[in-house]
Amino acid sequence: MIAIGLEGSANKLGVGVMRHPDDDSPAQVLSNIRHTFVSPPGEGFLPKDTARHHRAWVVKLVKQALKEAKVDVEEVDCICYTKGPGMGAPLQSVAVAARMLSLLWGKELVGVNHCVGHIEMGRYITGATNPIVLYVSGGNTQVIAYSSQRYRIFGETLDIAVGNCLDRFARTLRISNDPAPGYNIEQLAKKGKLLVDLPYTVKGMDCSFSGILSAVDALAALWGFDKEDAANDHDDAKGVEQTHHADGTVKPTSADLCFSLQETVFAMLVEITERAMAHVGSKEVLIVGGVGCNERLQEMMGIMARDRGGSVHATDERFCIDNGIMIAQAGLLAYKTGLRTPLEESTCTQRFRTDDVLVRWRD
């Protein structure tokens, strides 16, 4: 079976083609194309602008994905699209495109939960069997474990997602959004040396990131980092050399603030993940979502897992960051169990819980 997947829940539009052979041989990624809407430094991406981007690029990406996969329309069994969660206007653009292709090609639709797409793609790429899943992205932060045909949420953010926290601080520093604000925060954090004290907010199995963001924003404003463009910090010593005052205090750099923010929020994520591992008795951790590309997060999680005699599984930016192939993979798994999304029900929703999905393809 062959599925084409369309993802567009945020600023990345992805189209992927996945094949599941009739025998028991592994699934095959035939193509995985993506195009990102990049907003100016200091700004986020508005839903209307992102939706306009998706509408402008979706036909080009579908044609490119089919060409790269060397697949004809007749060979496609189903069209999978992101039903939610995500930003309303971009989701609608992709849903309309999926319906258009369904009517044009005469193919059945499968609506896919974005979060389940990340999990299933991570399981496929890494080979993780039954791990604790840390799902971290710009819109979601959840600790998940599978049980009785559901992906159960053991802990999550109480306010904003960890990726949103990092992205919004990138706006404060006016760091470039190309290729991604979180990636540029990570590179700047590698130059940081001074660990600044920030709020650490873990409540049972849940986290809160809004207070940390407010605190680090206040420090950036105090030292004037919110009024300058930190984009050049990657290339020269600006923002990297600390200033020592006569009273013995040290002015942190923008790199120090990025370093401190990362260390604090990632320590929180490691704590709740370890607690879930202990509760479930799992030795595996699978990190999925855009923030899962962060090397420091993978390193910190790896240290914890090794101390417990376990291991960490993660993917690179091709599969961590939002992509169409993860929607094709999860959609094809559901399609093979008999799931179909009738045209009149092919809607999208900004709120679609991970544990709302009946995972029929797993025991």
CSV table of C-alpha atoms in Angstrom, one decimal:
chain,number,residue,atom,x,y,z
A,1,MET,CA,0.0,0.0,0.0
A,2,ILE,CA,1.1,3.6,-0.7
A,3,ALA,CA,0.0,6.7,1.1
A,4,ILE,CA,0.6,10.4,0.5
A,5,GLY,CA,0.7,12.5,3.7
A,6,LEU,CA,0.1,16.2,4.0
A,7,GLU,CA,1.2,18.1,7.1
A,8,GLY,CA,0.6,21.8,7.8
A,9,SER,CA,-0.3,22.4,11.4
A,10,ALA,CA,2.1,25.2,11.9
A,11,ASN,CA,4.7,27.1,9.7
A,12,LYS,CA,6.0,24.0,8.0
A,13,LEU,CA,4.3,22.4,5.0
A,14,GLY,CA,5.3,18.8,4.4
A,15,VAL,CA,4.3,16.2,1.8
A,16,GLY,CA,5.6,12.7,2.0
A,17,VAL,CA,5.0,9.4,0.3
A,18,MET,CA,5.2,6.1,2.2
A,19,ARG,CA,5.0,2.5,1.0
A,20,HIS,CA,4.1,-0.5,3.1
A,21,PRO,CA,5.0,-3.7,1.2
A,22,ASP,CA,2.5,-6.5,1.1
A,23,ASP,CA,4.9,-8.9,2.8
A,24,ASP,CA,6.5,-8.4,6.2
A,25,SER,CA,9.4,-6.3,4.9
A,26,PRO,CA,10.1,-2.8,6.4
A,27,ALA,CA,8.1,0.2,5.3
A,28,GLN,CA,9.8,2.5,2.8
A,29,VAL,CA,10.1,6.3,2.8
A,30,LEU,CA,9.7,7.2,-0.9
A,31,SER,CA,9.9,11.0,-0.6
A,32,ASN,CA,9.8,13.6,2.2
A,33,ILE,CA,9.5,17.2,1.0
A,34,ARG,CA,9.1,20.2,3.2
A,35,HIS,CA,8.9,24.0,2.8
A,36,THR,CA,8.9,26.4,5.8
A,37,PHE,CA,7.3,29.8,6.1
A,38,VAL,CA,9.9,32.1,7.8
A,39,SER,CA,8.9,35.3,9.4
A,40,PRO,CA,11.2,38.3,10.1
A,41,PRO,CA,13.4,38.4,13.2
A,42,GLY,CA,11.5,39.4,16.3
A,43,GLU,CA,8.2,38.2,14.9
A,44,GLY,CA,6.2,35.0,15.1
A,45,PHE,CA,4.2,33.6,12.2
A,46,LEU,CA,0.6,34.7,12.0
A,47,PRO,CA,-2.1,32.0,11.1
A,48,LYS,CA,-3.3,34.0,8.0
A,49,ASP,CA,0.2,34.4,6.6
A,50,THR,CA,1.1,30.8,7.3
A,51,ALA,CA,-2.1,29.6,5.6
A,52,ARG,CA,-1.4,31.7,2.6
A,53,HIS,CA,2.1,30.1,2.4
A,54,HIS,CA,0.6,26.6,2.5
A,55,ARG,CA,-1.9,27.4,-0.2
A,56,ALA,CA,0.8,28.8,-2.4
A,57,TRP,CA,3.1,25.8,-2.0
A,58,VAL,CA,1.0,22.7,-1.6
A,59,VAL,CA,0.4,21.8,-5.3
A,60,LYS,CA,4.2,22.3,-6.0
A,61,LEU,CA,5.1,20.0,-3.1
A,62,VAL,CA,2.6,17.3,-4.0
A,63,LYS,CA,4.0,17.2,-7.6
A,64,GLN,CA,7.6,17.2,-6.3
A,65,ALA,CA,6.9,14.4,-3.8
A,66,LEU,CA,5.2,12.1,-6.4
A,67,LYS,CA,8.0,12.8,-8.8
A,68,GLU,CA,10.8,12.0,-6.3
A,69,ALA,CA,8.9,8.9,-5.1
A,70,LYS,CA,8.5,7.7,-8.7
A,71,VAL,CA,4.8,7.0,-8.0
A,72,ASP,CA,1.8,7.6,-10.3
A,73,VAL,CA,-1.5,8.8,-8.9
A,74,GLU,CA,-3.1,5.5,-9.7
A,75,GLU,CA,-0.7,3.7,-7.3
A,76,VAL,CA,-1.7,5.8,-4.3
A,77,ASP,CA,-4.2,4.0,-2.0
A,78,CYS,CA,-5.1,6.9,0.4
A,79,ILE,CA,-4.5,10.5,1.2
A,80,CYS,CA,-3.6,11.2,4.8
A,81,TYR,CA,-3.8,14.7,6.2
A,82,THR,CA,-3.3,16.4,9.6
A,83,LYS,CA,-6.7,16.7,11.3
A,84,GLY,CA,-5.1,18.4,14.4
A,85,PRO,CA,-4.0,19.7,16.8
A,86,GLY,CA,-2.4,22.9,15.4
A,87,MET,CA,-3.2,26.4,14.1
A,88,GLY,CA,-6.6,26.7,12.7
A,89,ALA,CA,-6.0,28.5,9.4
A,90,PRO,CA,-3.0,26.4,8.3
A,91,LEU,CA,-4.8,23.2,9.2
A,92,GLN,CA,-7.8,24.3,7.1
A,93,SER,CA,-5.6,25.0,4.1
A,94,VAL,CA,-4.1,21.5,4.2
A,95,ALA,CA,-7.5,19.9,4.8
A,96,VAL,CA,-8.9,21.7,1.8
A,97,ALA,CA,-6.0,20.5,-0.3
A,98,ALA,CA,-6.5,16.9,0.9
A,99,ARG,CA,-10.2,17.0,0.0
A,100,MET,CA,-9.3,18.5,-3.4
A,101,LEU,CA,-6.9,15.6,-4.1
A,102,SER,CA,-9.4,13.1,-2.9
A,103,LEU,CA,-12.1,14.3,-5.3
A,104,LEU,CA,-9.6,14.8,-8.1
A,105,TRP,CA,-8.0,11.4,-7.8
A,106,GLY,CA,-10.9,9.4,-6.4
A,107,LYS,CA,-8.9,8.3,-3.3
A,108,GLU,CA,-10.0,7.8,0.3
A,109,LEU,CA,-9.1,10.2,3.1
A,110,VAL,CA,-7.5,9.5,6.5
A,111,GLY,CA,-7.5,12.2,9.1
A,112,VAL,CA,-4.4,11.8,11.4
A,113,ASN,CA,-3.6,13.1,14.8
A,114,HIS,CA,-0.4,15.2,14.6
A,115,CYS,CA,1.0,13.9,17.8
A,116,VAL,CA,0.4,10.2,16.9
A,117,GLY,CA,2.1,10.9,13.6
A,118,HIS,CA,5.3,12.0,15.5
A,119,ILE,CA,5.2,9.0,17.7
A,120,GLU,CA,4.7,6.4,14.9
A,121,MET,CA,7.4,8.0,12.8
A,122,GLY,CA,9.8,7.9,15.7
A,123,ARG,CA,9.0,4.3,16.4
A,124,TYR,CA,9.5,3.4,12.8
A,125,ILE,CA,12.8,5.2,12.3
A,126,THR,CA,14.4,4.2,15.6
A,127,GLY,CA,13.0,0.8,16.1
A,128,ALA,CA,11.9,1.6,19.7
A,129,THR,CA,9.4,-1.1,20.8
A,130,ASN,CA,7.5,0.3,23.7
A,131,PRO,CA,9.3,3.4,25.0
A,132,ILE,CA,8.3,6.3,27.2
A,133,VAL,CA,7.7,9.1,24.7
A,134,LEU,CA,8.7,12.7,25.3
A,135,TYR,CA,6.9,14.8,22.8
A,136,VAL,CA,8.3,18.3,22.6
A,137,SER,CA,7.5,20.9,20.0
A,138,GLY,CA,6.4,24.4,19.5
A,139,GLY,CA,2.8,23.6,20.4
A,140,ASN,CA,3.0,20.5,22.6
A,141,THR,CA,4.9,19.1,25.6
A,142,GLN,CA,3.8,15.7,26.8
A,143,VAL,CA,5.2,12.6,28.4
A,144,ILE,CA,3.4,9.6,26.9
A,145,ALA,CA,3.3,5.8,27.3
A,146,TYR,CA,1.3,3.3,25.4
A,147,SER,CA,-1.4,1.1,27.1
A,148,SER,CA,-4.5,-0.7,25.9
A,149,GLN,CA,-4.6,0.8,22.4
A,150,ARG,CA,-4.2,4.4,23.6
A,151,TYR,CA,-1.2,6.7,23.9
A,152,ARG,CA,-1.7,7.7,27.6
A,153,ILE,CA,-0.5,11.2,28.7
A,154,PHE,CA,1.3,10.9,32.0
A,155,GLY,CA,2.4,14.6,32.2
A,156,GLU,CA,2.2,17.7,30.1
A,157,THR,CA,2.7,21.5,30.1
A,158,LEU,CA,0.2,23.5,32.1
A,159,ASP,CA,0.5,26.6,29.9
A,160,ILE,CA,2.8,27.0,26.9
A,161,ALA,CA,4.9,24.4,25.2
A,162,VAL,CA,8.6,24.2,25.7
A,163,GLY,CA,9.2,24.9,22.0
A,164,ASN,CA,7.0,28.0,22.2
A,165,CYS,CA,9.0,29.2,25.2
A,166,LEU,CA,12.3,28.9,23.3
A,167,ASP,CA,10.8,30.5,20.1
A,168,ARG,CA,9.4,33.4,22.0
A,169,PHE,CA,12.7,34.1,23.7
A,170,ALA,CA,14.3,34.1,20.3
A,171,ARG,CA,11.9,36.9,19.3
A,172,THR,CA,12.9,38.8,22.4
A,173,LEU,CA,16.6,38.6,21.3
A,174,ARG,CA,15.5,39.3,17.7
A,175,ILE,CA,17.3,36.1,16.6
A,176,SER,CA,16.7,35.0,13.0
A,177,ASN,CA,13.9,32.6,12.4
A,178,ASP,CA,15.9,30.9,9.6
A,179,PRO,CA,16.1,27.9,9.6
A,180,ALA,CA,14.2,27.9,13.0
A,181,PRO,CA,14.4,30.1,16.1
A,182,GLY,CA,14.8,27.1,18.4
A,183,TYR,CA,17.8,25.9,16.4
A,184,ASN,CA,19.4,29.4,16.6
A,185,ILE,CA,18.8,29.5,20.3
A,186,GLU,CA,20.6,26.1,20.6
A,187,GLN,CA,23.6,27.3,18.7
A,188,LEU,CA,23.9,30.5,20.8
A,189,ALA,CA,23.5,28.4,24.0
A,190,LYS,CA,26.6,26.5,23.1
A,191,LYS,CA,28.6,29.7,23.6
A,192,GLY,CA,27.1,30.3,27.1
A,193,LYS,CA,29.2,29.8,30.2
A,194,LEU,CA,27.3,31.5,33.1
A,195,LEU,CA,24.3,29.6,34.5
A,196,VAL,CA,21.7,32.2,35.5
A,197,ASP,CA,19.2,31.3,38.2
A,198,LEU,CA,15.7,30.9,36.6
A,199,PRO,CA,12.4,29.5,38.0
A,200,TYR,CA,12.2,25.7,37.9
A,201,THR,CA,8.5,24.7,37.8
A,202,VAL,CA,7.6,21.0,38.0
A,203,LYS,CA,4.2,20.2,39.5
A,204,GLY,CA,4.0,16.4,39.9
A,205,MET,CA,4.2,15.1,36.4
A,206,ASP,CA,3.4,18.5,34.8
A,207,CYS,CA,5.5,21.5,33.9
A,208,SER,CA,5.0,25.2,33.5
A,209,PHE,CA,7.1,27.4,31.2
A,210,SER,CA,5.4,30.8,31.2
A,211,GLY,CA,7.1,31.9,34.4
A,212,ILE,CA,10.5,30.9,33.1
A,213,LEU,CA,9.9,32.9,29.9
A,214,SER,CA,8.8,35.9,31.9
A,215,ALA,CA,11.9,35.7,34.1
A,216,VAL,CA,14.4,35.4,31.2
A,217,ASP,CA,12.6,38.1,29.2
A,218,ALA,CA,12.9,40.4,32.3
A,219,LEU,CA,16.7,39.7,32.4
A,220,ALA,CA,17.1,40.3,28.7
A,221,ALA,CA,15.3,43.7,29.2
A,222,LEU,CA,17.4,44.5,32.2
A,223,TRP,CA,20.6,44.1,30.3
A,224,GLY,CA,19.3,45.6,27.1
A,225,PHE,CA,19.3,42.4,25.0
A,226,ASP,CA,15.7,43.0,24.0
A,227,LYS,CA,16.7,46.2,22.1
A,228,GLU,CA,19.4,44.8,19.9
A,229,ASP,CA,19.7,42.2,17.1
A,230,ALA,CA,21.5,39.2,18.4
A,231,ALA,CA,21.7,37.6,15.0
A,232,ASN,CA,25.4,38.4,14.7
A,233,ASP,CA,26.2,36.5,18.0
A,234,HIS,CA,26.9,33.4,15.9
A,235,ASP,CA,29.7,35.1,14.0
A,236,ASP,CA,31.6,37.3,16.4
A,237,ALA,CA,32.2,37.9,20.1
A,238,LYS,CA,29.2,40.2,20.6
A,239,GLY,CA,27.1,38.9,23.4
A,240,VAL,CA,29.7,36.2,24.2
A,241,GLU,CA,32.2,38.1,26.4
A,242,GLN,CA,30.8,38.7,29.9
A,243,THR,CA,31.1,42.2,31.5
A,244,HIS,CA,32.5,42.3,35.0
A,245,HIS,CA,31.4,45.3,37.2
A,246,ALA,CA,33.3,46.9,40.0
A,247,ASP,CA,30.9,45.5,42.6
A,248,GLY,CA,31.8,42.0,41.5
A,249,THR,CA,28.6,41.3,39.6
A,250,VAL,CA,28.8,39.8,36.2
A,251,LYS,CA,26.6,40.8,33.4
A,252,PRO,CA,25.4,37.7,31.5
A,253,THR,CA,25.5,37.6,27.8
A,254,SER,CA,22.7,36.7,25.5
A,255,ALA,CA,24.5,33.4,25.0
A,256,ASP,CA,24.4,32.9,28.8
A,257,LEU,CA,20.7,33.5,28.9
A,258,CYS,CA,20.0,31.0,26.1
A,259,PHE,CA,22.3,28.5,27.8
A,260,SER,CA,20.5,29.0,31.2
A,261,LEU,CA,17.0,28.8,29.6
A,262,GLN,CA,17.9,25.5,27.9
A,263,GLU,CA,19.5,23.9,30.9
A,264,THR,CA,16.5,24.8,33.1
A,265,VAL,CA,13.7,23.7,30.8
A,266,PHE,CA,15.5,20.5,29.7
A,267,ALA,CA,16.2,19.5,33.3
A,268,MET,CA,12.5,19.8,34.0
A,269,LEU,CA,11.7,17.5,31.0
A,270,VAL,CA,14.3,15.0,32.1
A,271,GLU,CA,12.8,14.9,35.6
A,272,ILE,CA,9.2,14.1,34.6
A,273,THR,CA,10.4,11.6,31.9
A,274,GLU,CA,12.5,9.7,34.5
A,275,ARG,CA,9.5,9.6,36.8
A,276,ALA,CA,7.4,8.1,34.1
A,277,MET,CA,10.1,5.5,33.3
A,278,ALA,CA,10.1,4.5,37.0
A,279,HIS,CA,6.3,4.3,37.1
A,280,VAL,CA,6.0,2.2,34.0
A,281,GLY,CA,9.2,0.2,34.4
A,282,SER,CA,10.5,1.2,30.9
A,283,LYS,CA,14.1,1.3,29.9
A,284,GLU,CA,13.6,3.2,26.7
A,285,VAL,CA,12.9,6.9,25.9
A,286,LEU,CA,11.8,8.1,22.5
A,287,ILE,CA,12.1,11.9,21.9
A,288,VAL,CA,9.9,13.2,19.1
A,289,GLY,CA,8.8,16.7,17.9
A,290,GLY,CA,10.8,19.6,16.7
A,291,VAL,CA,12.6,20.3,20.0
A,292,GLY,CA,13.7,16.6,19.9
A,293,CYS,CA,16.4,17.7,17.4
A,294,ASN,CA,18.2,19.6,20.2
A,295,GLU,CA,21.5,17.9,20.9
A,296,ARG,CA,21.7,19.2,24.5
A,297,LEU,CA,18.3,17.7,25.3
A,298,GLN,CA,19.3,14.4,23.8
A,299,GLU,CA,22.6,14.5,25.8
A,300,MET,CA,20.8,15.3,29.1
A,301,MET,CA,18.2,12.6,28.5
A,302,GLY,CA,21.0,10.1,27.6
A,303,ILE,CA,22.8,10.7,30.9
A,304,MET,CA,19.6,10.0,32.8
A,305,ALA,CA,18.7,6.9,30.8
A,306,ARG,CA,22.2,5.4,31.1
A,307,ASP,CA,22.1,5.9,34.9
A,308,ARG,CA,18.9,3.8,34.9
A,309,GLY,CA,20.4,1.2,32.5
A,310,GLY,CA,18.3,2.4,29.7
A,311,SER,CA,18.7,4.1,26.3
A,312,VAL,CA,17.4,7.1,24.3
A,313,HIS,CA,16.0,7.1,20.8
A,314,ALA,CA,15.8,10.2,18.7
A,315,THR,CA,15.8,11.2,15.0
A,316,ASP,CA,17.4,14.0,13.0
A,317,GLU,CA,15.6,17.0,11.6
A,318,ARG,CA,14.2,15.1,8.6
A,319,PHE,CA,11.8,13.3,10.9
A,320,CYS,CA,11.8,15.3,14.2
A,321,ILE,CA,10.6,18.5,12.6
A,322,ASP,CA,7.0,18.5,11.3
A,323,ASN,CA,6.9,16.5,8.0
A,324,GLY,CA,4.5,14.8,5.7
A,325,ILE,CA,5.9,11.4,5.9
A,326,MET,CA,4.9,11.0,9.6
A,327,ILE,CA,1.3,11.7,8.6
A,328,ALA,CA,1.6,9.1,5.8
A,329,GLN,CA,3.0,6.5,8.2
A,330,ALA,CA,0.4,7.0,10.9
A,331,GLY,CA,-2.4,7.3,8.4
A,332,LEU,CA,-1.4,4.1,6.5
A,333,LEU,CA,-1.3,2.2,9.8
A,334,ALA,CA,-4.8,3.3,10.5
A,335,TYR,CA,-6.0,2.8,6.9
A,336,LYS,CA,-4.8,-0.9,7.1
A,337,THR,CA,-7.1,-1.4,10.1
A,338,GLY,CA,-10.1,-0.2,8.2
A,339,LEU,CA,-10.2,3.5,9.3
A,340,ARG,CA,-11.5,5.9,6.7
A,341,THR,CA,-12.5,9.6,7.0
A,342,PRO,CA,-15.6,10.3,4.9
A,343,LEU,CA,-15.5,13.6,2.9
A,344,GLU,CA,-18.2,15.2,5.0
A,345,GLU,CA,-16.2,14.4,8.1
A,346,SER,CA,-12.8,15.6,6.8
A,347,THR,CA,-12.7,18.5,9.1
A,348,CYS,CA,-9.8,19.8,11.2
A,349,THR,CA,-9.5,20.9,14.8
A,350,GLN,CA,-7.1,22.9,16.8
A,351,ARG,CA,-7.6,20.6,19.8
A,352,PHE,CA,-7.1,16.9,19.3
A,353,ARG,CA,-5.8,15.1,22.3
A,354,THR,CA,-3.2,12.4,21.8
A,355,ASP,CA,-5.2,10.0,24.0
A,356,ASP,CA,-8.3,10.6,21.9
A,357,VAL,CA,-7.0,8.2,19.2
A,358,LEU,CA,-7.8,4.5,19.3
A,359,VAL,CA,-4.6,2.9,18.3
A,360,ARG,CA,-6.0,-0.2,16.5
A,361,TRP,CA,-2.8,-1.2,14.9
A,362,ARG,CA,-1.0,-2.0,18.2
A,363,ASP,CA,-1.8,-4.9,20.6
